Backbone as JSON, one array per atom type, in Angstrom:
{
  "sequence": "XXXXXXXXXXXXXXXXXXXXXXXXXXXXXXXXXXXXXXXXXXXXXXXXXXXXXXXXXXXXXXXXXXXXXXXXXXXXXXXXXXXXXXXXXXXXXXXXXXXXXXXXXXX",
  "N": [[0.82, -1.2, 0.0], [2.07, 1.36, 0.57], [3.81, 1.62, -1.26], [1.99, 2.2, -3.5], [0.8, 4.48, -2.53], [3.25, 6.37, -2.27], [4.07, 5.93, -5.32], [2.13, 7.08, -6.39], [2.12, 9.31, -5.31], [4.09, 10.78, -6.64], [3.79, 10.58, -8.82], [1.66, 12.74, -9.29], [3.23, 15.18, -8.15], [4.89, 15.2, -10.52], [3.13, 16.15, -12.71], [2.32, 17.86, -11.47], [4.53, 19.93, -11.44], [4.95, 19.96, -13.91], [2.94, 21.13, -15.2], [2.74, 23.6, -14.06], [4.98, 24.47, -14.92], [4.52, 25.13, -17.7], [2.41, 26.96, -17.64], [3.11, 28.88, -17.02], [4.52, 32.45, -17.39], [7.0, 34.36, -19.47], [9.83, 36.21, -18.51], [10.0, 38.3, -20.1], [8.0, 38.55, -21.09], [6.02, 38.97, -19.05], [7.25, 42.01, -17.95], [6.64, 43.34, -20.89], [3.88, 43.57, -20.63], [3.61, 44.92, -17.69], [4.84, 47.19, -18.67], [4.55, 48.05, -21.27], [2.09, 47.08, -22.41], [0.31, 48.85, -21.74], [0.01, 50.91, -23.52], [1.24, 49.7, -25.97], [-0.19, 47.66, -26.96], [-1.92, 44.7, -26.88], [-0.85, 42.46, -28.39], [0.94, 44.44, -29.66], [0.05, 45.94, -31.57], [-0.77, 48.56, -30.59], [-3.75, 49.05, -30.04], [-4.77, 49.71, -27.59], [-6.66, 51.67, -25.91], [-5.38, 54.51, -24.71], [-2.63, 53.61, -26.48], [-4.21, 54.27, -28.82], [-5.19, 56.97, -28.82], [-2.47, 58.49, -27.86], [-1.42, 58.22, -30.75], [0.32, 55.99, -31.44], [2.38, 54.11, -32.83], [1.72, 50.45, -34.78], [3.32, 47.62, -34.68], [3.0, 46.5, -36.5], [3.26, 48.41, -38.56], [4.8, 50.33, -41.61], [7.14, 52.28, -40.86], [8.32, 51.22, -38.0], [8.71, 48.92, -38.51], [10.59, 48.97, -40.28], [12.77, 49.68, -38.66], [15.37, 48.39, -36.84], [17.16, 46.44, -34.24], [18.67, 46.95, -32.81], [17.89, 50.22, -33.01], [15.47, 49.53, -31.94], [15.92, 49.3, -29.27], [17.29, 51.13, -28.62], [15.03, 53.56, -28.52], [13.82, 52.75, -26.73], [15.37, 52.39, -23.66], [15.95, 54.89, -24.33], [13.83, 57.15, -25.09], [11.26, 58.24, -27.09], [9.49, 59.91, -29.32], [6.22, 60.59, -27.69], [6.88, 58.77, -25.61], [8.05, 57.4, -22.65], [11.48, 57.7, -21.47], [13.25, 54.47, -20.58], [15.22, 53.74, -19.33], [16.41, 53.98, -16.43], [14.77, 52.66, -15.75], [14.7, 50.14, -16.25], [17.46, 46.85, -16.53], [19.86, 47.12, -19.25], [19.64, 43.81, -20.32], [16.78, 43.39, -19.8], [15.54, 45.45, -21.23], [16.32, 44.75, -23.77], [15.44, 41.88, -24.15], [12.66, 42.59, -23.29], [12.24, 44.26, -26.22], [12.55, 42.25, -28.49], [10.65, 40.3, -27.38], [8.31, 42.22, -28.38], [9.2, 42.49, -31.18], [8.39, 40.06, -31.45], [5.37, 39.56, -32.63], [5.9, 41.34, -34.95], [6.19, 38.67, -36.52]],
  "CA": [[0.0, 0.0, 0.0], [2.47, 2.71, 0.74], [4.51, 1.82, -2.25], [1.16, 2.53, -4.46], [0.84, 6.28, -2.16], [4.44, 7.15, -3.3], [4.27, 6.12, -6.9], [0.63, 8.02, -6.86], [2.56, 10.98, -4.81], [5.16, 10.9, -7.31], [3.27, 11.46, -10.44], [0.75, 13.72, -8.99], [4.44, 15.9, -8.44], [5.46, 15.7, -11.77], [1.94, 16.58, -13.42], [2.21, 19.58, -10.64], [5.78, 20.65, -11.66], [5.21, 20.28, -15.67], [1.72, 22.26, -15.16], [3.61, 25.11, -13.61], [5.92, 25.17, -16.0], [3.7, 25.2, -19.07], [1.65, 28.09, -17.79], [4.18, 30.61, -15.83], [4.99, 33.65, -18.27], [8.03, 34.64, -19.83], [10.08, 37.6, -17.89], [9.65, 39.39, -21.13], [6.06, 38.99, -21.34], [5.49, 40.08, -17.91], [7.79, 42.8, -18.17], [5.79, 43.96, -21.88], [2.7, 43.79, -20.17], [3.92, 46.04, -17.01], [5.36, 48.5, -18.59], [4.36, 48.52, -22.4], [0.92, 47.09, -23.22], [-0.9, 49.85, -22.12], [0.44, 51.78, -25.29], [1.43, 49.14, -27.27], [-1.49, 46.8, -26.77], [-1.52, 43.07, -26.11], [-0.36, 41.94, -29.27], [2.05, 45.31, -30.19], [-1.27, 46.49, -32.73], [-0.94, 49.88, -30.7], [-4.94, 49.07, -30.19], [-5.26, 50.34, -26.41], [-7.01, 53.45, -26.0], [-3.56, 55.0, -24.71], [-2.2, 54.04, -27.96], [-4.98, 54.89, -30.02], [-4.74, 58.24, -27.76], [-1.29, 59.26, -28.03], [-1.19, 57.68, -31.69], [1.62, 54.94, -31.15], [2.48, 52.83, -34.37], [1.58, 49.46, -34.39], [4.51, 46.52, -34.77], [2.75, 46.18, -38.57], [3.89, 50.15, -39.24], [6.34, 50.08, -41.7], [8.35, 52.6, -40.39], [8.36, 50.32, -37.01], [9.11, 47.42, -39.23], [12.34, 49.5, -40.5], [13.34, 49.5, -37.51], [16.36, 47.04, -36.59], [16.94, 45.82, -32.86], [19.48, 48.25, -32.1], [17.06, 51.41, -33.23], [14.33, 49.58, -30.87], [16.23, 49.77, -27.51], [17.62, 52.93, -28.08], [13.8, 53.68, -28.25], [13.0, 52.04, -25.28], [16.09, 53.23, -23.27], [16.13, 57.07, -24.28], [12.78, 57.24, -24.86], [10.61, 58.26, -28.27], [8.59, 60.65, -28.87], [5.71, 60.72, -26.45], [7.19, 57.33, -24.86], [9.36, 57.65, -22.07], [12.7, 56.33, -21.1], [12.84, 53.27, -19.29], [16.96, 53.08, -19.23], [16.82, 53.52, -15.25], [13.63, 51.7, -14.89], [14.99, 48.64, -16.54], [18.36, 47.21, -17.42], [19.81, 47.0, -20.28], [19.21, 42.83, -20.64], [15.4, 43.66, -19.48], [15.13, 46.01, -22.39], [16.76, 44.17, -24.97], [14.52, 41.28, -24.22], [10.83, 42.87, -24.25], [12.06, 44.49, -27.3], [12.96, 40.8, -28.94], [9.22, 40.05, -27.08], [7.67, 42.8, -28.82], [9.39, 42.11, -32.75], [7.76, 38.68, -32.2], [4.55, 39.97, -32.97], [5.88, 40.95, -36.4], [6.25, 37.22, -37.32]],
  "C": [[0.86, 1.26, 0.0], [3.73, 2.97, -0.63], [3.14, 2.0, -3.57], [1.22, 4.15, -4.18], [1.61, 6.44, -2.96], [4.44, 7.07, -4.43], [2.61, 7.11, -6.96], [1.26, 9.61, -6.61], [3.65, 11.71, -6.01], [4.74, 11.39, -8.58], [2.46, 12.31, -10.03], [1.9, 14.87, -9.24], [4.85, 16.04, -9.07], [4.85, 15.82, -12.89], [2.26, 18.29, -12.91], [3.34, 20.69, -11.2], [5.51, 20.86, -13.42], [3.81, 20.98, -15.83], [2.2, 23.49, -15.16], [4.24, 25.56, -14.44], [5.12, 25.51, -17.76], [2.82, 26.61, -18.91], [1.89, 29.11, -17.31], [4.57, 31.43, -17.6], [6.68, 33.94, -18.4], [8.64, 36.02, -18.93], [9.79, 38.76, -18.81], [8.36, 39.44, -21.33], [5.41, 39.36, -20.08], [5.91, 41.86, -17.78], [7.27, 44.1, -19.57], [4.3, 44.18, -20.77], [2.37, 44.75, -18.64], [3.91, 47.0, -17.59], [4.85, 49.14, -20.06], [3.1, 48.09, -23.23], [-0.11, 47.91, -23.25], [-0.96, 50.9, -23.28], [0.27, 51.06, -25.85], [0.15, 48.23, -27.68], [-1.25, 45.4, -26.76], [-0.91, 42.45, -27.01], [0.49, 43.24, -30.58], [0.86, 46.28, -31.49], [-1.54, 48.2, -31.94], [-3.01, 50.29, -30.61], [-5.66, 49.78, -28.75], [-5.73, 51.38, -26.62], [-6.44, 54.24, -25.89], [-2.94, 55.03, -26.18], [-2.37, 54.16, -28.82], [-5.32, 56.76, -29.92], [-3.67, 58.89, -28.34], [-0.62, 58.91, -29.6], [0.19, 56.36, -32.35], [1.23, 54.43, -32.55], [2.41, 52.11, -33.61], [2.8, 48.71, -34.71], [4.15, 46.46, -36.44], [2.61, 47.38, -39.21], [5.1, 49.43, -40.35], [7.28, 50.69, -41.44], [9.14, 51.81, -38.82], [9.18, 48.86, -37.45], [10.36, 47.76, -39.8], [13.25, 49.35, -39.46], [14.28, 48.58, -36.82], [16.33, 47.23, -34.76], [17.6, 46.93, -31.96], [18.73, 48.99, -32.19], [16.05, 51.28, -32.16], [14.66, 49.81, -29.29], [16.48, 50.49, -27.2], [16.5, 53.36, -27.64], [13.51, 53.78, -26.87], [14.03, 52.76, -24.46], [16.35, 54.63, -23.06], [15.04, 57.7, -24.55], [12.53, 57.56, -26.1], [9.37, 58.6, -28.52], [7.51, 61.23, -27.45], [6.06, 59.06, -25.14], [8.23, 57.77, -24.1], [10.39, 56.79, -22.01], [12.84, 55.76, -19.97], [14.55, 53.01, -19.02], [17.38, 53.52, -17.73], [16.02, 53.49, -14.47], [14.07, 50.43, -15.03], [16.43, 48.29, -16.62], [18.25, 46.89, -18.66], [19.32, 45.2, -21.05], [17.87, 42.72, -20.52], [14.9, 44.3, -20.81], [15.52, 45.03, -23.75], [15.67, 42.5, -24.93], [12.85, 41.18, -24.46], [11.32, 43.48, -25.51], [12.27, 43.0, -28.41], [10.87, 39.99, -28.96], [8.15, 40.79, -28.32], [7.38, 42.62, -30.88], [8.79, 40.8, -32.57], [6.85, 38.88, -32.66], [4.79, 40.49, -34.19], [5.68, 40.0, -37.33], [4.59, 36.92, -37.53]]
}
């Protein structure tokens, strides 16, 4: 009997652990969704009222889409237009990752 518990306890624990892991968020997608979906909107479309508001391009701009990786953190870092700078809210591996987050939404 107590060798049925443990093998029952045992997979119950590694249903529990590969659950967790399947549905915890990326640091970059928590981190977008702090600090940059209320502009950008949930899927970078610039659809929030904020960034239908302050007129934000969407990720499917093409001047946005010109835009190489370097051009986007400067962005994010020193700030752009009405967007402020986040370069000593975040660091620099924080930024360079939601922006990486954010170009996925081009694909």
């Amino acid at each position: 009997m107590s060798k049925l518990v443990r093998n029952v306890g045992t997979a119950m624990l590694v249903f529990l652990i590969a659950g967790s892991v399947s549905f915890s968020q990326s640091s970059a997608e928590a981190l977008y969704k702090a600090k940059c979906q209320m502009c950008h909107g949930e899927k970078g479309l610039a659809d929030s009222g904020a960034g239908k508001s302050m007129k934000v391009k969407p990720v499917t701009d093409p001047d946005v889409q010109k835009m190489n990786e370097a051009q986007m953190v400067d962005a994010v870092k020193n700030g752009m237009g009405k967007m402020q700078p986040y370069k000593d809210k975040l660091t620099d591996a924080q930024i360079k990752d939601v922006v990486t987050y954010f170009r996925s939404f081009a694909k």
